[in-house]
Amino acid sequence: MEPGETRNPLTQLRRGVLEFCVLALLREEERYGFDLVRRLGDIDGMVTSEGTIYPLLSRLRRDGWVSTSWQESEAGPPRRYYAITPAGRHALSGFGLEWQRFRDSVDALLQTGGGRGGHDG
Amino acid sequence: MVDELVADYLARLDRAAQVLAPDRRTELVEEIRDHITQARASGTVGDEAAVRTLLDRLGDPDEIVAAAREGEPVVPPAPAGTWAPPQPWPTRRPSIGLEIAAVLLLTVGSIIPLVGWLIGVVLLWSSRRWTVVDKLMGTLIVPGGPLAIALLAVVVPGQVCSSASVTQSDGSIVDGPTTCTGTTLGPFGPAILVFWLVAPFVVGGVLLRRARLRADREPWIPVAPSSGSSRWGGLEIAAVLLLGLGSFLIPVVAPIAGLVCAWASTAWTSREKWIATAILGCGLLLPVVVIVAARIR
């Protein structure tokens, strides 16, 4: 039994979370495409093909979560910079809240196996 | 050799991207081309091995195009159980409840001598939406609050002048020297009084406007989708019962216990808890003030 990459449930999970990781990287400062993609690519277990981040970036732009601008660079050709928009921040903070709940629940379940019943009030 | 590798890769990508809308296809190929250009311009990618690594990291052109197709506005209906695009989270505008409570206590709340105003000052300084200058302004104009001044004006008698009549030796009665007791604010007295009464309300208005402006610059607060009934546990019901009914049955003790429950709960924001505490503080101290005032009389 060897799960194929496309069948791997973690692939689905990564795909859902990736766009918020992009937004999180842009929270403090704007970044140009190559820098952004490299940072994501360097995170262990985040993306297997860096090229797939570009379609994601243009989707985020169409959704109005990031904006882009061309800026001259000291070395080489001009760069397309990505910046987070207010709508993107809004989406990110919403995700942060949900992610925390989700992560804590999964962690608790993985650690205790749901042995501790009930909920804290 | 290196350029050939890149050109070959981009050609494969361009072919694979034929399934995309023309503008999307151009955009995608441009972005990947830029990525390669940036990588090579950064100086880290020079030799053939480095370029091959770069292209490997970018991934298979078919995979990139597949990722681009996922975001297409028109997509075949996704099979059940797959990832759905995120819905915007419900959010609410950041409220300025704490600030409104502070300004109300600093102005109208000063009807409860000292205590109402003091709680207002505490709330004023606990808000993060006002600068130190704002807070100093709110505290110093006017200490005690406008209605404390009004109360003082009623309680402390103003200047009372009296003159004793003196019967002179010839039988005529003339007014003796006039003696005055009490305090006076001088000729500007009425103006100062009006300032004391009006300025705090003006300052309050300015403070509220600034708080609203700053709150609007904050990100909107996400509302947890499951908020509502699940927010309310036994602790919250106990808090409300103790604060409400409890104060009639066991005065002082029950409301304080209710307040402890409220602060222990996670269902309310600290802002909401502060407001409850402030209102309760006034409620608890009002009878004390009334009793003390009655004793003095």
CSV table of C-alpha atoms in Angstrom, one decimal:
chain,number,residue,atom,x,y,z
A,1,MET,CA,0.0,0.0,0.0
A,2,GLU,CA,1.7,3.2,-1.1
A,3,PRO,CA,-0.4,6.3,-1.5
A,4,GLY,CA,0.2,8.2,-4.7
A,5,GLU,CA,1.1,11.9,-4.3
A,6,THR,CA,-2.3,13.0,-5.7
A,7,ARG,CA,-4.2,10.6,-3.4
A,8,ASN,CA,-2.2,11.6,-0.3
A,9,PRO,CA,-4.7,13.5,2.0
A,10,LEU,CA,-1.8,15.7,3.2
A,11,THR,CA,-1.5,17.0,-0.4
A,12,GLN,CA,-5.1,18.2,-0.2
A,13,LEU,CA,-4.4,19.8,3.2
A,14,ARG,CA,-1.2,21.5,2.0
A,15,ARG,CA,-3.0,22.9,-1.0
A,16,GLY,CA,-5.7,24.4,1.3
A,17,VAL,CA,-3.2,25.9,3.7
A,18,LEU,CA,-0.6,27.2,1.2
A,19,GLU,CA,-2.4,30.4,0.2
A,20,PHE,CA,-2.5,31.4,3.8
A,21,CYS,CA,1.2,30.7,4.2
A,22,VAL,CA,1.7,33.1,1.2
A,23,LEU,CA,-0.4,35.7,3.0
A,24,ALA,CA,1.5,35.2,6.2
A,25,LEU,CA,4.8,35.7,4.4
A,26,LEU,CA,3.5,39.0,3.1
A,27,ARG,CA,2.1,40.2,6.4
A,28,GLU,CA,5.1,42.2,7.4
A,29,GLU,CA,6.5,43.2,4.1
A,30,GLU,CA,5.9,43.0,0.4
A,31,ARG,CA,8.1,40.5,-1.5
A,32,TYR,CA,8.9,39.8,-5.1
A,33,GLY,CA,7.8,36.5,-6.7
A,34,PHE,CA,11.1,34.7,-6.7
A,35,ASP,CA,11.8,35.5,-3.1
A,36,LEU,CA,8.3,34.5,-2.0
A,37,VAL,CA,8.4,31.2,-3.9
A,38,ARG,CA,11.9,30.4,-2.6
A,39,ARG,CA,10.9,31.0,1.0
A,40,LEU,CA,7.9,28.7,0.6
A,41,GLY,CA,10.0,26.1,-1.3
A,42,ASP,CA,12.6,26.1,1.6
A,43,ILE,CA,10.0,25.3,4.2
A,44,ASP,CA,10.1,21.6,4.9
A,45,GLY,CA,7.2,19.7,3.5
A,46,MET,CA,5.4,22.7,2.1
A,47,VAL,CA,5.6,22.5,-1.7
A,48,THR,CA,7.0,19.9,-4.0
A,49,SER,CA,6.9,22.0,-7.2
A,50,GLU,CA,7.7,25.7,-6.7
A,51,GLY,CA,6.1,26.5,-10.1
A,52,THR,CA,2.6,25.7,-8.8
A,53,ILE,CA,2.8,28.7,-6.5
A,54,TYR,CA,2.6,31.1,-9.4
A,55,PRO,CA,-1.0,30.1,-10.4
A,56,LEU,CA,-1.8,30.4,-6.7
A,57,LEU,CA,-0.4,33.9,-6.6
A,58,SER,CA,-2.5,35.0,-9.6
A,59,ARG,CA,-5.5,33.5,-8.0
A,60,LEU,CA,-4.9,35.5,-4.9
A,61,ARG,CA,-4.5,38.6,-7.0
A,62,ARG,CA,-7.8,38.0,-8.8
A,63,ASP,CA,-9.5,37.4,-5.4
A,64,GLY,CA,-8.1,40.7,-4.2
A,65,TRP,CA,-6.1,39.3,-1.4
A,66,VAL,CA,-2.8,40.4,-2.8
A,67,SER,CA,-1.8,43.3,-5.0
A,68,THR,CA,1.2,43.5,-7.3
A,69,SER,CA,3.5,46.2,-8.5
A,70,TRP,CA,6.6,46.3,-10.7
A,71,GLN,CA,9.7,47.7,-9.1
A,72,GLU,CA,13.2,48.3,-10.4
A,73,SER,CA,15.8,46.2,-8.8
A,74,GLU,CA,19.5,47.1,-8.1
A,75,ALA,CA,20.6,43.9,-9.8
A,76,GLY,CA,18.9,42.6,-12.9
A,77,PRO,CA,15.5,43.2,-14.5
A,78,PRO,CA,12.5,44.8,-12.7
A,79,ARG,CA,10.7,42.6,-10.2
A,80,ARG,CA,7.0,42.0,-9.7
A,81,TYR,CA,6.3,42.6,-6.0
A,82,TYR,CA,3.4,41.1,-4.1
A,83,ALA,CA,1.7,42.9,-1.2
A,84,ILE,CA,-1.1,41.8,1.1
A,85,THR,CA,-4.4,43.8,0.8
A,86,PRO,CA,-6.8,44.6,3.7
A,87,ALA,CA,-9.1,41.8,2.4
A,88,GLY,CA,-6.1,39.5,2.5
A,89,ARG,CA,-5.3,40.4,6.1
A,90,HIS,CA,-8.9,39.9,7.0
A,91,ALA,CA,-8.9,36.4,5.4
A,92,LEU,CA,-5.6,35.6,7.1
A,93,SER,CA,-6.8,36.6,10.6
A,94,GLY,CA,-9.9,34.5,10.0
A,95,PHE,CA,-7.9,31.5,8.9
A,96,GLY,CA,-5.5,32.0,11.9
A,97,LEU,CA,-8.4,31.6,14.3
A,98,GLU,CA,-9.8,28.6,12.6
A,99,TRP,CA,-6.4,27.0,12.2
A,100,GLN,CA,-5.7,27.3,15.9
A,101,ARG,CA,-8.9,25.6,16.8
A,102,PHE,CA,-8.4,22.9,14.1
A,103,ARG,CA,-4.8,22.2,15.1
A,104,ASP,CA,-5.5,22.0,18.8
A,105,SER,CA,-8.4,19.6,18.2
A,106,VAL,CA,-6.3,17.4,16.0
A,107,ASP,CA,-3.4,17.5,18.4
A,108,ALA,CA,-5.5,16.6,21.3
A,109,LEU,CA,-7.1,13.8,19.4
A,110,LEU,CA,-3.7,12.4,18.2
A,111,GLN,CA,-2.3,12.6,21.7
A,112,THR,CA,-5.1,11.3,23.8
A,113,GLY,CA,-7.1,9.4,21.2
A,114,GLY,CA,-10.2,11.2,22.4
A,115,GLY,CA,-9.9,9.4,25.8
A,116,ARG,CA,-10.6,12.5,27.8
A,117,GLY,CA,-14.3,12.9,27.2
A,118,GLY,CA,-16.5,16.0,27.6
A,119,HIS,CA,-15.5,19.6,27.0
A,120,ASP,CA,-14.1,22.2,29.3
A,121,GLY,CA,-16.6,24.9,30.2
B,1,MET,CA,23.5,24.5,-23.1
B,2,VAL,CA,22.0,26.2,-20.1
B,3,ASP,CA,19.9,28.6,-22.2
B,4,GLU,CA,18.7,25.6,-24.2
B,5,LEU,CA,17.6,23.8,-21.1
B,6,VAL,CA,15.6,26.9,-20.0
B,7,ALA,CA,14.2,27.4,-23.5
B,8,ASP,CA,13.1,23.8,-23.7
B,9,TYR,CA,11.5,23.9,-20.3
B,10,LEU,CA,9.5,27.1,-21.2
B,11,ALA,CA,8.5,25.6,-24.5
B,12,ARG,CA,7.1,22.5,-22.7
B,13,LEU,CA,5.3,24.7,-20.3
B,14,ASP,CA,3.8,26.8,-23.1
B,15,ARG,CA,2.5,23.7,-24.9
B,16,ALA,CA,1.0,22.3,-21.7
B,17,ALA,CA,-0.6,25.7,-21.0
B,18,GLN,CA,-2.6,25.6,-24.3
B,19,VAL,CA,-5.6,24.3,-22.3
B,20,LEU,CA,-5.6,27.6,-20.4
B,21,ALA,CA,-7.3,30.8,-21.5
B,22,PRO,CA,-4.9,32.8,-23.8
B,23,ASP,CA,-4.2,35.6,-21.3
B,24,ARG,CA,-3.7,33.1,-18.4
B,25,ARG,CA,-1.3,31.1,-20.5
B,26,THR,CA,0.8,34.2,-21.4
B,27,GLU,CA,0.8,35.3,-17.8
B,28,LEU,CA,1.8,31.9,-16.4
B,29,VAL,CA,4.7,31.5,-18.9
B,30,GLU,CA,5.8,35.0,-18.2
B,31,GLU,CA,5.9,34.4,-14.5
B,32,ILE,CA,7.9,31.2,-14.7
B,33,ARG,CA,10.3,32.9,-17.2
B,34,ASP,CA,10.7,35.8,-14.7
B,35,HIS,CA,11.3,33.3,-11.9
B,36,ILE,CA,14.1,31.7,-13.9
B,37,THR,CA,15.5,35.1,-14.8
B,38,GLN,CA,15.5,36.3,-11.2
B,39,ALA,CA,17.2,33.1,-10.0
B,40,ARG,CA,19.9,33.5,-12.6
B,41,ALA,CA,20.3,37.2,-11.9
B,42,SER,CA,20.7,36.5,-8.2
B,43,GLY,CA,23.9,34.8,-9.2
B,44,THR,CA,23.3,31.6,-7.4
B,45,VAL,CA,22.4,29.8,-10.6
B,46,GLY,CA,25.3,29.6,-13.0
B,47,ASP,CA,26.3,26.2,-14.1
B,48,GLU,CA,24.2,23.5,-15.7
B,49,ALA,CA,23.6,21.5,-12.5
B,50,ALA,CA,22.3,24.6,-10.8
B,51,VAL,CA,19.9,25.3,-13.7
B,52,ARG,CA,18.7,21.7,-13.6
B,53,THR,CA,18.1,22.0,-9.9
B,54,LEU,CA,16.2,25.2,-10.4
B,55,LEU,CA,13.9,23.6,-13.1
B,56,ASP,CA,13.4,20.5,-10.9
B,57,ARG,CA,12.3,22.7,-8.0
B,58,LEU,CA,9.9,24.5,-10.3
B,59,GLY,CA,8.4,21.2,-11.1
B,60,ASP,CA,6.8,19.4,-14.1
B,61,PRO,CA,5.1,21.9,-16.5
B,62,ASP,CA,2.0,19.7,-16.6
B,63,GLU,CA,1.8,19.9,-12.8
B,64,ILE,CA,2.1,23.7,-12.9
B,65,VAL,CA,-0.6,23.9,-15.6
B,66,ALA,CA,-2.8,21.5,-13.5
B,67,ALA,CA,-2.4,23.9,-10.6
B,68,ALA,CA,-3.4,26.8,-12.8
B,69,ARG,CA,-6.5,25.0,-14.0
B,70,GLU,CA,-7.7,24.4,-10.5
B,71,GLY,CA,-8.1,28.2,-10.1
B,72,GLU,CA,-10.0,28.6,-13.4
B,73,PRO,CA,-13.3,30.4,-13.0
B,74,VAL,CA,-15.0,27.6,-14.9
B,75,VAL,CA,-14.1,24.2,-13.5
B,76,PRO,CA,-15.8,20.9,-13.8
B,77,PRO,CA,-17.7,20.2,-10.6
B,78,ALA,CA,-15.3,18.9,-8.0
B,79,PRO,CA,-15.9,15.4,-6.7
B,80,ALA,CA,-17.3,15.4,-3.2
B,81,GLY,CA,-14.8,15.5,-0.4
B,82,THR,CA,-12.2,17.6,-2.2
B,83,TRP,CA,-10.9,21.0,-1.1
B,84,ALA,CA,-13.3,23.8,-1.6
B,85,PRO,CA,-12.2,27.4,-2.1
B,86,PRO,CA,-12.4,29.3,1.2
B,87,GLN,CA,-15.4,31.3,2.0
B,88,PRO,CA,-14.9,34.7,3.4
B,89,TRP,CA,-15.1,34.5,7.2
B,90,PRO,CA,-17.9,36.3,8.9
B,91,THR,CA,-16.5,39.3,10.7
B,92,ARG,CA,-17.7,42.2,12.7
B,93,ARG,CA,-16.5,45.8,13.0
B,94,PRO,CA,-14.3,46.4,16.0
B,95,SER,CA,-16.5,47.8,18.7
B,96,ILE,CA,-15.6,50.7,20.9
B,97,GLY,CA,-17.7,49.6,23.9
B,98,LEU,CA,-14.9,50.2,26.4
B,99,GLU,CA,-14.3,53.7,25.1
B,100,ILE,CA,-18.0,54.6,25.1
B,101,ALA,CA,-18.3,53.4,28.7
B,102,ALA,CA,-15.3,55.4,29.7
B,103,VAL,CA,-16.6,58.6,28.1
B,104,LEU,CA,-20.1,58.1,29.6
B,105,LEU,CA,-18.6,57.6,33.1
B,106,LEU,CA,-16.3,60.6,32.7
B,107,THR,CA,-19.2,62.9,31.8
B,108,VAL,CA,-22.6,61.7,32.8
B,109,GLY,CA,-21.1,59.1,35.3
B,110,SER,CA,-19.7,61.9,37.4
B,111,ILE,CA,-23.2,62.3,38.9
B,112,ILE,CA,-22.0,59.6,41.3
B,113,PRO,CA,-19.5,61.7,43.1
B,114,LEU,CA,-15.9,60.8,42.5
B,115,VAL,CA,-16.5,57.0,42.1
B,116,GLY,CA,-18.2,57.2,38.7
B,117,TRP,CA,-15.6,59.5,37.4
B,118,LEU,CA,-12.7,57.5,38.8
B,119,ILE,CA,-14.0,54.3,37.2
B,120,GLY,CA,-14.2,56.3,34.0
B,121,VAL,CA,-10.5,57.3,34.4
B,122,VAL,CA,-9.5,53.6,34.9
B,123,LEU,CA,-11.4,52.6,31.7
B,124,LEU,CA,-9.9,55.6,29.9
B,125,TRP,CA,-6.3,54.5,30.7
B,126,SER,CA,-7.1,50.8,30.0
B,127,SER,CA,-8.0,51.5,26.4
B,128,ARG,CA,-5.3,51.0,23.7
B,129,ARG,CA,-7.1,53.2,21.2
B,130,TRP,CA,-6.1,56.5,22.9
B,131,THR,CA,-2.7,58.0,23.1
B,132,VAL,CA,-1.2,59.3,26.3
B,133,VAL,CA,-2.1,62.8,25.3
B,134,ASP,CA,-5.7,61.8,24.7
B,135,LYS,CA,-5.7,60.1,28.1
B,136,LEU,CA,-4.2,63.1,29.9
B,137,MET,CA,-6.8,65.3,28.2
B,138,GLY,CA,-9.6,63.1,29.3
B,139,THR,CA,-8.3,63.0,32.9
B,140,LEU,CA,-7.4,66.7,33.3
B,141,ILE,CA,-10.4,68.2,31.7
B,142,VAL,CA,-12.1,68.3,34.2
B,143,PRO,CA,-11.0,66.3,37.2
B,144,GLY,CA,-14.1,65.0,39.0
B,145,GLY,CA,-16.2,65.4,35.9
B,146,PRO,CA,-18.8,68.1,35.0
B,147,LEU,CA,-21.6,66.9,37.3
B,148,ALA,CA,-19.3,66.8,40.3
B,149,ILE,CA,-18.7,70.5,39.7
B,150,ALA,CA,-22.5,71.0,39.4
B,151,LEU,CA,-23.0,69.1,42.7
B,152,LEU,CA,-20.3,71.2,44.4
B,153,ALA,CA,-22.0,74.4,43.1
B,154,VAL,CA,-25.2,73.3,44.8
B,155,VAL,CA,-23.7,71.9,48.0
B,156,VAL,CA,-21.1,74.6,48.7
B,157,PRO,CA,-22.8,77.9,49.2
B,158,GLY,CA,-21.6,80.6,47.1
B,159,GLN,CA,-20.7,84.0,48.4
B,160,VAL,CA,-23.2,85.2,51.0
B,161,CYS,CA,-23.1,88.8,51.9
B,162,SER,CA,-24.8,90.3,54.8
B,163,SER,CA,-24.7,93.6,56.4
B,164,ALA,CA,-25.8,94.4,59.9
B,165,SER,CA,-28.0,97.4,60.4
B,166,VAL,CA,-26.7,99.9,62.7
B,167,THR,CA,-28.9,102.3,64.6
B,168,GLN,CA,-27.1,105.6,64.8
B,169,SER,CA,-27.3,108.0,67.6
B,170,ASP,CA,-29.7,110.3,65.7
B,171,GLY,CA,-32.2,107.4,65.4
B,172,SER,CA,-31.7,106.8,61.7
B,173,ILE,CA,-30.9,103.3,60.6
B,174,VAL,CA,-28.1,102.8,58.1
B,175,ASP,CA,-26.4,99.8,56.7
B,176,GLY,CA,-23.3,98.7,58.4
B,177,PRO,CA,-20.2,97.4,56.7
B,178,THR,CA,-20.9,94.5,54.4
B,179,THR,CA,-19.4,91.2,55.3
B,180,CYS,CA,-19.1,88.3,53.0
B,181,THR,CA,-18.6,84.6,53.7
B,182,GLY,CA,-18.0,81.7,51.4
B,183,THR,CA,-16.0,81.4,48.2
B,184,THR,CA,-16.2,83.3,45.0
B,185,LEU,CA,-14.7,82.7,41.6
B,186,GLY,CA,-14.5,86.3,40.9
B,187,PRO,CA,-16.0,88.1,37.9
B,188,PHE,CA,-15.2,85.2,35.6
B,189,GLY,CA,-17.1,82.8,37.8
B,190,PRO,CA,-20.0,82.0,35.5
B,191,ALA,CA,-17.6,81.6,32.5
B,192,ILE,CA,-15.5,79.1,34.5
B,193,LEU,CA,-18.5,77.2,35.6
B,194,VAL,CA,-19.8,76.9,32.0
B,195,PHE,CA,-16.4,75.8,30.9
B,196,TRP,CA,-16.3,73.1,33.6
B,197,LEU,CA,-19.7,71.9,32.6
B,198,VAL,CA,-19.3,71.9,28.8
B,199,ALA,CA,-15.6,71.1,28.2
B,200,PRO,CA,-15.7,67.5,29.4
B,201,PHE,CA,-18.5,66.8,27.0
B,202,VAL,CA,-16.6,68.3,24.1
B,203,VAL,CA,-13.5,66.4,25.1
B,204,GLY,CA,-15.6,63.2,25.4
B,205,GLY,CA,-16.9,63.7,21.9
B,206,VAL,CA,-13.4,64.2,20.5
B,207,LEU,CA,-12.1,61.1,22.4
B,208,LEU,CA,-15.0,59.0,21.0
B,209,ARG,CA,-14.3,60.2,17.4
B,210,ARG,CA,-10.6,59.3,17.7
B,211,ALA,CA,-11.4,55.9,19.2
B,212,ARG,CA,-13.8,55.2,16.3
B,213,LEU,CA,-11.2,56.2,13.7
B,214,ARG,CA,-8.5,54.1,15.3
B,215,ALA,CA,-10.9,51.1,15.7
B,216,ASP,CA,-11.8,51.3,12.0
B,217,ARG,CA,-8.2,51.0,11.1
B,218,GLU,CA,-8.0,47.7,13.0
B,219,PRO,CA,-8.7,44.5,11.1
B,220,TRP,CA,-12.3,43.3,11.5
B,221,ILE,CA,-12.8,40.7,14.2
B,222,PRO,CA,-13.4,37.2,12.9
B,223,VAL,CA,-16.6,35.7,14.3
B,224,ALA,CA,-16.2,32.1,15.0
B,225,PRO,CA,-18.7,30.2,12.8
B,226,SER,CA,-19.9,28.2,15.7
B,227,SER,CA,-20.5,31.2,17.9
B,228,GLY,CA,-23.9,31.4,19.5
B,229,SER,CA,-25.3,28.7,21.7
B,230,SER,CA,-22.0,26.9,22.1
B,231,ARG,CA,-20.4,30.0,23.6
B,232,TRP,CA,-22.8,29.7,26.5
B,233,GLY,CA,-21.8,27.2,29.2
B,234,GLY,CA,-22.7,26.8,32.8
B,235,LEU,CA,-20.2,29.4,33.9
B,236,GLU,CA,-21.7,32.1,31.7
B,237,ILE,CA,-25.3,31.4,32.9
B,238,ALA,CA,-24.0,31.4,36.5
B,239,ALA,CA,-22.4,34.8,36.0
B,240,VAL,CA,-25.5,36.3,34.5
B,241,LEU,CA,-27.8,34.9,37.2
B,242,LEU,CA,-25.5,36.0,40.0
B,243,LEU,CA,-25.1,39.5,38.5
B,244,GLY,CA,-28.8,39.8,37.8
B,245,LEU,CA,-31.0,38.0,40.3
B,246,GLY,CA,-28.2,37.4,42.8
B,247,SER,CA,-27.8,41.0,43.7
B,248,PHE,CA,-31.4,41.1,44.9
B,249,LEU,CA,-31.1,38.0,47.0
B,250,ILE,CA,-27.5,38.3,48.4
B,251,PRO,CA,-26.4,41.9,48.0
B,252,VAL,CA,-22.7,42.7,47.4
B,253,VAL,CA,-21.6,39.0,47.7
B,254,ALA,CA,-23.5,37.6,44.8
B,255,PRO,CA,-22.6,40.3,42.3
B,256,ILE,CA,-18.9,40.0,43.2
B,257,ALA,CA,-19.1,36.2,42.7
B,258,GLY,CA,-20.9,36.8,39.4
B,259,LEU,CA,-18.1,39.2,38.4
B,260,VAL,CA,-15.5,36.5,39.2
B,261,CYS,CA,-17.5,34.0,37.1
B,262,ALA,CA,-17.7,36.5,34.2
B,263,TRP,CA,-13.9,37.2,34.3
B,264,ALA,CA,-13.2,33.5,34.4
B,265,SER,CA,-15.3,32.9,31.3
B,266,THR,CA,-13.8,33.0,27.8
B,267,ALA,CA,-17.1,33.8,26.2
B,268,TRP,CA,-16.8,37.5,26.7
B,269,THR,CA,-14.1,39.8,25.6
B,270,SER,CA,-12.1,41.7,28.2
B,271,ARG,CA,-13.8,44.8,27.0
B,272,GLU,CA,-17.2,43.4,27.8
B,273,LYS,CA,-15.9,42.3,31.2
B,274,TRP,CA,-14.6,45.8,31.9
B,275,ILE,CA,-18.0,47.4,31.1
B,276,ALA,CA,-19.8,44.9,33.4
B,277,THR,CA,-17.3,45.6,36.1
B,278,ALA,CA,-17.6,49.4,35.7
B,279,ILE,CA,-21.4,49.3,35.8
B,280,LEU,CA,-21.4,47.0,38.8
B,281,GLY,CA,-18.9,49.1,40.6
B,282,CYS,CA,-21.2,52.1,40.2
B,283,GLY,CA,-24.1,50.1,41.3
B,284,LEU,CA,-22.4,48.8,44.4
B,285,LEU,CA,-21.0,52.2,45.5
B,286,LEU,CA,-24.1,54.2,44.8
B,287,PRO,CA,-25.9,53.1,48.0
B,288,VAL,CA,-22.8,53.7,50.0
B,289,VAL,CA,-22.5,57.2,48.6
B,290,VAL,CA,-26.2,57.8,49.3
B,291,ILE,CA,-25.9,56.6,52.9
B,292,VAL,CA,-22.8,58.7,53.5
B,293,ALA,CA,-24.4,61.7,52.1
B,294,ALA,CA,-27.5,61.2,54.3
B,295,ARG,CA,-25.3,60.9,57.4
B,296,ILE,CA,-23.6,64.1,56.6
B,297,ARG,CA,-26.8,66.0,56.3
